[in-house]
Tab-separated table of C-alpha atoms in Angstrom:
chain	number	residue	atom	x	y	z
J	1	MET	CA	239.971	34.390	-38.819
J	2	LYS	CA	239.644	30.913	-40.280
J	3	LEU	CA	239.196	27.655	-38.410
J	4	TRP	CA	241.897	26.158	-40.619
J	5	ASP	CA	244.337	29.076	-40.158
J	6	LYS	CA	247.933	27.797	-39.966
J	7	GLY	CA	249.608	31.187	-39.801
J	8	PHE	CA	249.755	32.149	-43.475
J	9	SER	CA	247.328	34.261	-45.505
J	10	THR	CA	245.289	33.386	-48.590
J	11	ASP	CA	245.206	35.572	-51.687
J	12	LYS	CA	242.249	37.983	-51.451
J	13	LYS	CA	240.800	36.845	-54.770
J	14	ILE	CA	240.881	33.222	-53.641
J	15	ASP	CA	239.351	34.194	-50.310
J	16	HIS	CA	236.508	36.147	-51.929
J	17	PHE	CA	235.770	33.366	-54.414
J	18	THR	CA	235.775	30.520	-51.885
J	19	VAL	CA	233.768	32.324	-49.207
J	20	GLY	CA	231.144	33.570	-51.673
J	21	ASN	CA	227.943	34.632	-49.922
J	22	ASP	CA	228.414	32.236	-47.012
J	23	ARG	CA	228.399	35.060	-44.473
J	24	GLU	CA	224.908	36.175	-45.495
J	25	LEU	CA	223.559	32.627	-45.562
J	26	ASP	CA	225.208	31.803	-42.251
J	27	LEU	CA	223.203	34.553	-40.555
J	28	VAL	CA	220.206	32.300	-41.217
J	29	LEU	CA	221.999	29.185	-39.934
J	30	ALA	CA	223.878	30.674	-36.954
J	31	LYS	CA	221.051	29.897	-34.532
J	32	TYR	CA	221.405	26.202	-35.317
J	33	ASP	CA	225.185	26.228	-35.014
J	34	VAL	CA	224.708	27.571	-31.486
J	35	ILE	CA	222.215	24.796	-30.668
J	36	ALA	CA	224.637	22.154	-31.937
J	37	SER	CA	227.637	23.760	-30.213
J	38	THR	CA	225.733	23.810	-26.923
J	39	ALA	CA	224.993	20.092	-27.186
J	40	HIS	CA	228.620	19.471	-28.165
J	41	ALA	CA	229.947	21.435	-25.161
J	42	LYS	CA	227.730	19.501	-22.782
J	43	MET	CA	228.926	16.235	-24.322
J	44	LEU	CA	232.601	17.262	-23.998
J	45	GLY	CA	231.990	17.869	-20.303
J	46	LYS	CA	230.130	14.586	-19.905
J	47	VAL	CA	232.918	12.463	-21.378
J	48	GLY	CA	235.650	14.396	-19.536
J	49	LEU	CA	237.348	16.096	-22.503
J	50	ILE	CA	236.724	19.389	-20.708
J	51	SER	CA	235.785	20.057	-17.095
J	52	GLN	CA	232.196	20.477	-15.969
J	53	GLU	CA	232.979	24.108	-15.123
J	54	GLU	CA	234.317	24.733	-18.629
J	55	ALA	CA	231.228	23.097	-20.106
J	56	LYS	CA	228.953	25.367	-18.049
J	57	ASP	CA	230.913	28.444	-19.115
J	58	LEU	CA	230.655	27.451	-22.772
J	59	VAL	CA	226.930	26.752	-22.511
J	60	LYS	CA	226.311	30.149	-20.868
J	61	ALA	CA	228.398	32.023	-23.447
J	62	LEU	CA	226.661	30.184	-26.293
J	63	GLY	CA	223.312	31.092	-24.735
J	64	ASP	CA	224.315	34.760	-24.831
J	65	ILE	CA	225.272	34.433	-28.505
J	66	GLY	CA	221.924	32.766	-29.167
J	67	LYS	CA	220.121	35.726	-27.592
J	68	ASP	CA	222.085	38.142	-29.786
J	69	ILE	CA	221.109	36.112	-32.853
J	70	GLU	CA	217.454	36.191	-31.799
J	71	LYS	CA	217.578	39.978	-31.361
J	72	GLY	CA	219.281	40.435	-34.731
J	73	ASN	CA	222.497	41.720	-33.167
J	74	PHE	CA	224.753	38.954	-34.474
J	75	THR	CA	226.954	39.872	-37.432
J	76	ILE	CA	229.683	38.142	-39.420
J	77	GLU	CA	232.232	40.721	-40.457
J	78	ASN	CA	234.527	40.270	-43.441
J	79	ASP	CA	237.343	39.366	-41.035
J	80	PHE	CA	235.555	36.047	-40.463
J	81	GLU	CA	235.057	33.275	-42.974
J	82	ASP	CA	231.739	32.028	-41.640
J	83	MET	CA	229.481	31.692	-38.601
J	84	HIS	CA	231.666	28.976	-37.094
J	85	SER	CA	234.775	31.135	-36.960
J	86	LYS	CA	232.819	34.129	-35.613
J	87	ILE	CA	231.158	32.102	-32.860
J	88	GLU	CA	234.451	30.491	-31.839
J	89	PHE	CA	236.090	33.935	-31.816
J	90	ILE	CA	233.427	35.263	-29.431
J	91	LEU	CA	233.823	32.238	-27.163
J	92	THR	CA	237.605	32.649	-27.108
J	93	GLU	CA	237.296	36.385	-26.486
J	94	LYS	CA	235.008	35.734	-23.507
J	95	LEU	CA	236.515	32.548	-22.102
J	96	GLY	CA	240.108	32.422	-23.299
J	97	ASP	CA	241.496	28.899	-23.658
J	98	THR	CA	238.116	27.399	-22.740
J	99	GLY	CA	236.659	28.944	-25.899
J	100	LYS	CA	239.364	27.325	-27.977
J	101	LYS	CA	238.382	23.903	-26.648
J	102	ILE	CA	234.917	23.944	-28.252
J	103	HIS	CA	236.263	22.553	-31.526
J	104	SER	CA	237.636	19.395	-29.932
J	105	ALA	CA	236.259	16.218	-31.513
J	106	ARG	CA	234.452	17.940	-34.381
J	107	SER	CA	235.143	19.399	-37.805
J	108	ARG	CA	233.631	22.296	-39.694
J	109	ASN	CA	232.176	19.605	-41.945
J	110	ASP	CA	229.935	18.061	-39.304
J	111	GLN	CA	229.217	21.528	-37.910
J	112	VAL	CA	227.727	22.501	-41.263
J	113	LEU	CA	225.883	19.189	-41.553
J	114	VAL	CA	224.208	19.395	-38.169
J	115	ALA	CA	223.343	23.098	-38.447
J	116	MET	CA	221.771	22.534	-41.856
J	117	GLN	CA	219.792	19.510	-40.716
J	118	LEU	CA	218.483	21.322	-37.634
J	119	TYR	CA	217.515	24.196	-39.927
J	120	LEU	CA	215.814	21.901	-42.433
J	121	LYS	CA	213.876	20.146	-39.679
J	122	GLU	CA	212.513	23.441	-38.411
J	123	GLU	CA	211.766	24.861	-41.860
J	124	LEU	CA	210.031	21.682	-43.038
J	125	THR	CA	207.959	21.648	-39.842
J	126	GLU	CA	206.906	25.238	-40.533
J	127	ILE	CA	206.044	24.377	-44.145
J	128	ARG	CA	204.044	21.385	-42.949
J	129	GLU	CA	202.013	23.682	-40.679
J	130	GLN	CA	201.496	26.174	-43.500
J	131	VAL	CA	200.342	23.387	-45.821
J	132	LYS	CA	197.834	22.262	-43.182
J	133	THR	CA	196.551	25.845	-42.805
J	134	LEU	CA	196.054	26.146	-46.567
J	135	PHE	CA	194.418	22.698	-46.627
J	136	ASP	CA	191.945	23.798	-43.955
J	137	LEU	CA	191.107	26.909	-45.968
J	138	PHE	CA	190.554	24.879	-49.146
J	139	MET	CA	188.223	22.546	-47.261
J	140	LYS	CA	186.305	25.455	-45.746
J	141	LEU	CA	185.864	27.013	-49.189
J	142	ALA	CA	184.834	23.640	-50.644
J	143	GLU	CA	182.103	23.291	-48.030
J	144	LYS	CA	180.934	26.873	-48.487
J	145	HIS	CA	180.729	26.739	-52.293
J	146	GLN	CA	180.061	23.055	-52.919
J	147	ASN	CA	176.764	23.697	-54.714
J	148	VAL	CA	178.078	26.410	-57.054
J	149	LEU	CA	178.687	24.851	-60.469
J	150	LEU	CA	181.848	25.581	-62.422
J	151	PRO	CA	182.760	24.586	-66.002
J	152	GLY	CA	185.263	21.763	-66.209
J	153	TYR	CA	187.813	21.906	-69.013
J	154	THR	CA	189.981	19.436	-70.901
J	155	HIS	CA	192.409	20.694	-73.562
J	156	LEU	CA	191.145	24.164	-72.500
J	157	GLN	CA	187.834	23.188	-74.151
J	158	ILE	CA	184.514	23.096	-72.328
J	159	ALA	CA	184.174	19.540	-71.012
J	160	MET	CA	181.839	18.580	-68.135
J	161	PRO	CA	180.235	20.183	-65.098
J	162	SER	CA	182.441	20.742	-62.092
J	163	SER	CA	181.865	22.791	-58.973
J	164	PHE	CA	183.792	25.102	-56.716
J	165	GLY	CA	183.490	22.420	-54.060
J	166	LEU	CA	185.188	19.950	-56.369
J	167	TRP	CA	187.838	22.504	-57.396
J	168	PHE	CA	188.822	23.604	-53.901
J	169	SER	CA	188.812	20.086	-52.413
J	170	ALA	CA	190.884	18.821	-55.360
J	171	TYR	CA	193.700	21.143	-54.339
J	172	ALA	CA	193.188	20.200	-50.696
J	173	GLU	CA	193.646	16.494	-51.419
J	174	SER	CA	196.619	17.236	-53.686
J	175	LEU	CA	198.325	18.915	-50.742
J	176	ILE	CA	198.163	15.599	-48.873
J	177	ASP	CA	200.303	13.986	-51.574
J	178	ASP	CA	202.737	16.897	-51.286
J	179	LEU	CA	202.871	16.448	-47.534
J	180	TYR	CA	204.062	12.849	-47.951
J	181	PHE	CA	207.174	14.229	-49.685
J	182	VAL	CA	207.677	16.900	-47.013
J	183	GLN	CA	207.316	14.316	-44.247
J	184	ALA	CA	209.815	12.021	-45.957
J	185	ALA	CA	212.331	14.867	-46.235
J	186	HIS	CA	211.875	15.658	-42.546
J	187	LYS	CA	212.519	11.999	-41.711
J	188	ILE	CA	215.793	12.095	-43.652
J	189	ALA	CA	216.891	15.330	-41.960
J	190	ASP	CA	216.010	13.958	-38.519
J	191	GLN	CA	219.281	11.985	-38.181
J	192	ASN	CA	222.130	13.437	-36.144
J	193	PRO	CA	225.398	13.724	-38.135
J	194	LEU	CA	227.378	15.455	-35.362
J	195	GLY	CA	230.446	13.456	-34.397
J	196	SER	CA	231.213	12.350	-37.919
J	197	ALA	CA	233.852	15.127	-37.945
J	198	ALA	CA	235.466	15.411	-41.382
J	199	GLY	CA	233.646	12.264	-42.447
J	200	TYR	CA	235.765	9.631	-40.734
J	201	GLY	CA	234.876	10.026	-37.069
J	202	SER	CA	237.160	10.890	-34.162
J	203	SER	CA	239.648	9.157	-31.887
J	204	PHE	CA	238.121	11.021	-28.936
J	205	PRO	CA	235.663	8.979	-26.808
J	206	ILE	CA	232.632	11.115	-27.734
J	207	ASP	CA	229.018	10.241	-26.948
J	208	ARG	CA	226.948	10.722	-30.092
J	209	THR	CA	223.811	9.255	-28.524
J	210	PHE	CA	223.935	12.060	-25.937
J	211	THR	CA	224.079	14.844	-28.550
J	212	THR	CA	221.327	13.128	-30.544
J	213	THR	CA	218.967	13.306	-27.579
J	214	GLU	CA	220.156	16.761	-26.566
J	215	MET	CA	219.350	18.271	-29.979
J	216	GLY	CA	216.051	16.438	-30.400
J	217	PHE	CA	217.009	14.218	-33.328
J	218	GLU	CA	215.003	11.017	-33.722
J	219	THR	CA	218.091	8.931	-34.423
J	220	LEU	CA	221.758	9.001	-35.400
J	221	LYS	CA	223.270	8.895	-38.824
J	222	TYR	CA	225.430	6.076	-37.516
J	223	ASN	CA	228.033	5.562	-40.211
J	224	VAL	CA	230.334	8.593	-40.255
J	225	VAL	CA	230.998	8.314	-43.987
J	226	ALA	CA	227.260	8.038	-44.642
J	227	ALA	CA	226.767	11.177	-42.548
J	228	GLN	CA	229.165	13.123	-44.758
J	229	MET	CA	227.593	11.632	-47.883
J	230	GLY	CA	224.277	13.026	-46.659
J	231	ARG	CA	225.409	16.564	-47.394
J	232	GLY	CA	223.589	17.662	-50.509
J	233	LYS	CA	221.350	14.598	-50.345
J	234	VAL	CA	219.427	15.901	-47.337
J	235	GLU	CA	218.992	19.265	-49.029
J	236	LYS	CA	217.812	17.549	-52.200
J	237	ALA	CA	215.223	15.579	-50.238
J	238	ALA	CA	213.924	18.847	-48.817
J	239	ALA	CA	213.921	20.315	-52.325
J	240	PHE	CA	211.803	17.438	-53.622
J	241	GLY	CA	209.373	18.014	-50.745
J	242	ILE	CA	208.891	21.705	-51.399
J	243	SER	CA	208.897	21.251	-55.173
J	244	SER	CA	205.864	18.999	-54.802
J	245	VAL	CA	204.064	21.688	-52.796
J	246	ALA	CA	205.220	24.272	-55.327
J	247	ALA	CA	203.725	22.282	-58.212
J	248	THR	CA	200.310	22.353	-56.548
J	249	LEU	CA	200.520	26.064	-55.781
J	250	SER	CA	201.725	26.884	-59.288
J	251	LYS	CA	198.788	25.048	-60.851
J	252	MET	CA	196.355	26.751	-58.482
J	253	ALA	CA	197.872	30.142	-59.269
J	254	MET	CA	197.467	29.471	-62.992
J	255	ASP	CA	193.812	28.505	-62.512
J	256	ILE	CA	193.234	31.711	-60.580
J	257	CYS	CA	194.887	33.854	-63.260
J	258	LEU	CA	192.643	32.253	-65.903
J	259	TYR	CA	189.482	32.399	-63.831
J	260	MET	CA	190.025	36.088	-62.976
J	261	SER	CA	190.206	36.964	-66.681
J	262	GLN	CA	187.170	38.771	-68.104
J	263	ASN	CA	186.939	35.948	-70.667
J	264	PHE	CA	186.188	33.547	-67.805
J	265	ASP	CA	184.880	35.767	-64.975
J	266	PHE	CA	184.578	32.848	-62.562
J	267	ILE	CA	186.172	34.536	-59.536
J	268	SER	CA	187.293	37.926	-58.288
J	269	PHE	CA	189.256	39.490	-55.447
J	270	PRO	CA	188.978	42.798	-53.608
J	271	ASN	CA	190.817	45.711	-55.216
J	272	GLU	CA	193.478	45.736	-52.510
J	273	LEU	CA	194.640	42.264	-53.563
J	274	THR	CA	195.129	43.246	-57.195
J	275	THR	CA	197.370	45.721	-59.002
J	276	GLY	CA	196.779	48.249	-61.763
J	277	SER	CA	198.328	49.363	-65.011
J	278	SER	CA	200.360	52.513	-65.562
J	279	ILE	CA	198.215	53.455	-68.597
J	280	MET	CA	195.031	51.299	-68.495
J	281	PRO	CA	192.762	52.485	-65.660
J	282	HIS	CA	190.434	49.485	-65.888
J	283	LYS	CA	193.065	46.867	-65.077
J	284	LYS	CA	192.951	44.642	-61.961
J	285	ASN	CA	195.911	42.355	-62.400
J	286	PRO	CA	196.586	39.103	-60.487
J	287	ASP	CA	200.231	39.994	-59.835
J	288	VAL	CA	200.399	38.085	-56.538
J	289	PHE	CA	199.323	34.857	-58.216
J	290	GLU	CA	201.570	35.411	-61.212
J	291	LEU	CA	204.528	35.776	-58.871
J	292	ILE	CA	203.469	32.725	-56.873
J	293	ARG	CA	203.331	30.832	-60.180
J	294	ALA	CA	206.811	32.001	-61.216
J	295	LYS	CA	208.420	31.477	-57.812
J	296	CYS	CA	206.905	28.009	-57.507
J	297	ASN	CA	208.111	27.108	-60.990
J	298	ARG	CA	211.598	28.215	-59.967
J	299	ILE	CA	211.347	26.112	-56.791
J	300	GLN	CA	210.557	23.067	-58.938
J	301	ALA	CA	213.959	23.496	-60.600
J	302	VAL	CA	215.816	23.277	-57.273
J	303	PRO	CA	216.100	19.448	-57.093
J	304	ASN	CA	217.758	19.476	-60.510
J	305	GLN	CA	220.100	22.310	-59.490
J	306	LEU	CA	221.213	20.309	-56.462
J	307	THR	CA	221.621	17.178	-58.561
J	308	LEU	CA	223.904	19.020	-60.979
J	309	ILE	CA	226.034	20.368	-58.105
J	310	THR	CA	226.408	17.051	-56.283
J	311	ASN	CA	226.170	14.458	-59.036
J	312	ASN	CA	229.150	12.121	-59.525
J	313	LEU	CA	231.064	13.423	-56.497
J	314	PRO	CA	232.952	10.587	-54.802
J	315	SER	CA	232.509	9.940	-51.088
J	316	GLY	CA	234.120	12.363	-48.681
J	317	TYR	CA	233.886	16.139	-48.516
J	318	HIS	CA	234.343	18.430	-51.537
J	319	ARG	CA	234.051	22.217	-51.657
J	320	ASP	CA	231.357	21.893	-54.343
J	321	LEU	CA	228.991	21.109	-51.472
J	322	GLN	CA	229.258	24.664	-50.170
J	323	LEU	CA	227.018	25.777	-53.045
J	324	VAL	CA	223.987	23.784	-51.926
J	325	LYS	CA	223.300	26.363	-49.205
J	326	GLU	CA	222.781	29.184	-51.660
J	327	VAL	CA	220.237	27.088	-53.554
J	328	ILE	CA	218.141	25.527	-50.777
J	329	VAL	CA	217.933	28.419	-48.278
J	330	PRO	CA	216.292	30.956	-50.654
J	331	ALA	CA	214.025	28.207	-52.017
J	332	LEU	CA	212.690	27.424	-48.542
J	333	GLN	CA	212.151	31.119	-47.883
J	334	ASP	CA	210.275	31.516	-51.181
J	335	MET	CA	208.156	28.457	-50.435
J	336	GLN	CA	207.021	29.849	-47.102
J	337	ALA	CA	206.244	33.241	-48.651
J	338	CYS	CA	204.156	31.632	-51.416
J	339	LEU	CA	202.182	29.542	-48.927
J	340	GLU	CA	201.580	32.586	-46.753
J	341	LEU	CA	200.389	34.784	-49.634
J	342	MET	CA	198.225	32.068	-51.208
J	343	THR	CA	196.438	31.553	-47.884
J	344	PHE	CA	196.176	35.280	-47.192
J	345	SER	CA	194.662	36.018	-50.608
J	346	LEU	CA	192.285	33.058	-50.897
J	347	LYS	CA	190.531	34.118	-47.706
J	348	GLU	CA	189.071	36.969	-49.780
J	349	ILE	CA	188.098	35.059	-52.926
J	350	LYS	CA	184.647	35.756	-54.389
J	351	VAL	CA	182.991	33.175	-56.651
J	352	ASN	CA	180.506	33.871	-59.431
J	353	PRO	CA	177.336	31.838	-58.713
J	354	LYS	CA	175.822	32.361	-62.196
J	355	ILE	CA	178.594	31.151	-64.489
J	356	LEU	CA	176.522	28.422	-66.143
J	357	ASP	CA	173.675	30.804	-67.040
J	358	ASP	CA	175.656	31.577	-70.207
J	359	PRO	CA	174.319	29.307	-73.030
J	360	LYS	CA	177.832	28.575	-74.259
J	361	TYR	CA	178.131	26.229	-71.295
J	362	ASP	CA	175.150	24.087	-72.349
J	363	TYR	CA	177.505	21.555	-73.921
J	364	LEU	CA	178.907	20.822	-70.450
J	365	PHE	CA	175.849	18.619	-70.015
J	366	SER	CA	176.247	16.508	-73.164
J	367	VAL	CA	177.690	13.540	-71.291
J	368	ASP	CA	174.972	13.590	-68.629
J	369	THR	CA	172.287	13.881	-71.318
J	370	LEU	CA	173.916	11.001	-73.247
J	371	ASN	CA	173.953	8.898	-70.094
J	372	GLU	CA	170.187	9.270	-69.783
J	373	LEU	CA	169.829	7.533	-73.159
J	374	VAL	CA	172.079	4.724	-71.922
J	375	LYS	CA	169.998	4.382	-68.749
J	376	SER	CA	166.885	3.994	-70.939
J	377	GLY	CA	168.488	0.976	-72.634
J	378	MET	CA	170.285	2.400	-75.667
J	379	PRO	CA	173.834	1.006	-76.190
J	380	PHE	CA	176.465	3.575	-75.282
J	381	ARG	CA	177.995	3.741	-78.790
J	382	ASP	CA	174.591	4.366	-80.349
J	383	ALA	CA	173.747	6.969	-77.724
J	384	TYR	CA	177.079	8.695	-78.391
J	385	LYS	CA	176.339	8.920	-82.138
J	386	THR	CA	172.782	10.131	-81.519
J	387	MET	CA	174.016	12.867	-79.202
J	388	GLY	CA	176.785	13.838	-81.624
J	389	LYS	CA	174.262	14.305	-84.449
J	390	ALA	CA	171.976	16.380	-82.219
J	391	ILE	CA	174.871	18.680	-81.335
J	392	GLU	CA	175.980	18.923	-84.976
J	393	ASN	CA	172.433	19.752	-86.151
J	394	GLY	CA	171.812	22.291	-83.405
J	395	ASN	CA	169.081	20.168	-81.809
J	396	PHE	CA	170.877	19.476	-78.524
J	397	LYS	CA	168.761	20.058	-75.428
J	398	PRO	CA	170.836	19.725	-72.262
J	399	LYS	CA	169.636	17.887	-69.188
J	400	LYS	CA	170.811	20.228	-66.445
J	401	ASP	CA	169.325	18.506	-63.416
J	402	ILE	CA	172.394	16.332	-63.072
J	403	GLU	CA	172.964	13.791	-60.328
J	404	HIS	CA	176.521	12.683	-59.554
J	405	THR	CA	176.586	10.449	-56.484
J	406	HIS	CA	179.726	8.312	-56.575
J	407	GLU	CA	182.614	8.948	-54.184
J	408	GLY	CA	184.636	12.007	-55.090
J	409	SER	CA	182.137	13.411	-57.592
J	410	LEU	CA	180.626	16.863	-57.355
J	411	GLY	CA	177.558	15.438	-55.582
J	412	ASN	CA	179.599	13.427	-53.091
J	413	LEU	CA	182.812	15.302	-52.283
J	414	CYS	CA	183.872	12.965	-49.429
J	415	LEU	CA	185.189	15.946	-47.501
J	416	GLU	CA	185.281	14.087	-44.192
J	417	GLN	CA	187.302	11.267	-45.723
J	418	ILE	CA	189.771	13.775	-47.180
J	419	LYS	CA	190.133	15.381	-43.747
J	420	GLU	CA	190.832	11.970	-42.235
J	421	LYS	CA	193.465	11.295	-44.884
J	422	MET	CA	195.210	14.559	-43.997
J	423	GLU	CA	195.263	13.650	-40.297
J	424	GLN	CA	196.835	10.308	-41.167
J	425	ALA	CA	199.479	12.050	-43.293
J	426	LEU	CA	200.330	14.416	-40.441
J	427	SER	CA	200.847	11.481	-38.088
J	428	LEU	CA	203.496	9.798	-40.256
């Protein structure tokens, strides 16, 4: 069954190619098609395109379908092109001609748009909550380990003293920047496109403000052509949001993989969070973090994938747009899994409190020792040369009782201010 069926069949090869994996993806989106169809049915009854009794029957039948979806009992057999045709078939089977009336004043195009935007709103909200949970964990770890020193690196060379407090809170504050992107994507998705039909509106006297309120959208996508042009663009906005989060998680995962190495030995995890080797019995591999790194790197490619699918398309609908679903849906699922596993694993992290006891880290303190010469009145350039000669001649004696007091330094992490910044970001 196809919504565009005119009584003739399509070649099976064409059918298979054009449908693709829509049926599998639509099992994820079917819940949102039911929500939108329910609002649409109520609106049809309100404006008199169907009777109030027909509207009630449609709403009840859609509610039953929604329950089946929630229980995992909803399927889309090969006889159906997508979720829309299967849902309309069920409605027609239950309600006869009333079921056939559900498609009045809408197109499959705006059905897809509204289902996707409802889905994106919910998924981005969930990701926002997961980001906040990870942020809270980072801040808790920063407070707990703020006095444990950690080598800072530039160019993968020993640089200056850092601390676990500085490291954890750095990733916490980075997540705030990521959340700005996620919030912006949510704002773009929070515009109701239903009623734009195939992209040029409808001659029926529909009430788009009603469906906007009914589905919980903040506002309308008023211009019907703009609504259709949003397909692909909304998904790309979401992709930019999660790619920003993914960049932070990927970098954190890389740090963890390095720091777990015996060459660093900065951190460790319980055995149950690591994996072994098939031939080397001593191995405790960071497979979870390596996979988080790889999955998050793949997520960062998603905005470009969507750009290449949608770029240079003229206004109006084109079948190219079908492919955005198979890019964005798995990416959102991967993003949530990575956030969940990063949070789950970091709860068990163990830090090494004696890292800087190793004399190879003495050079971390060269800048602080140099600064003492400057404080005593020596010009910085002269102090730099003096310190350089001492290091070269093997006469360097580090000053380890360092004192960093400015905002954001290891002695003044500004954790409360970072927490306040996160609360402000969440309120946008």
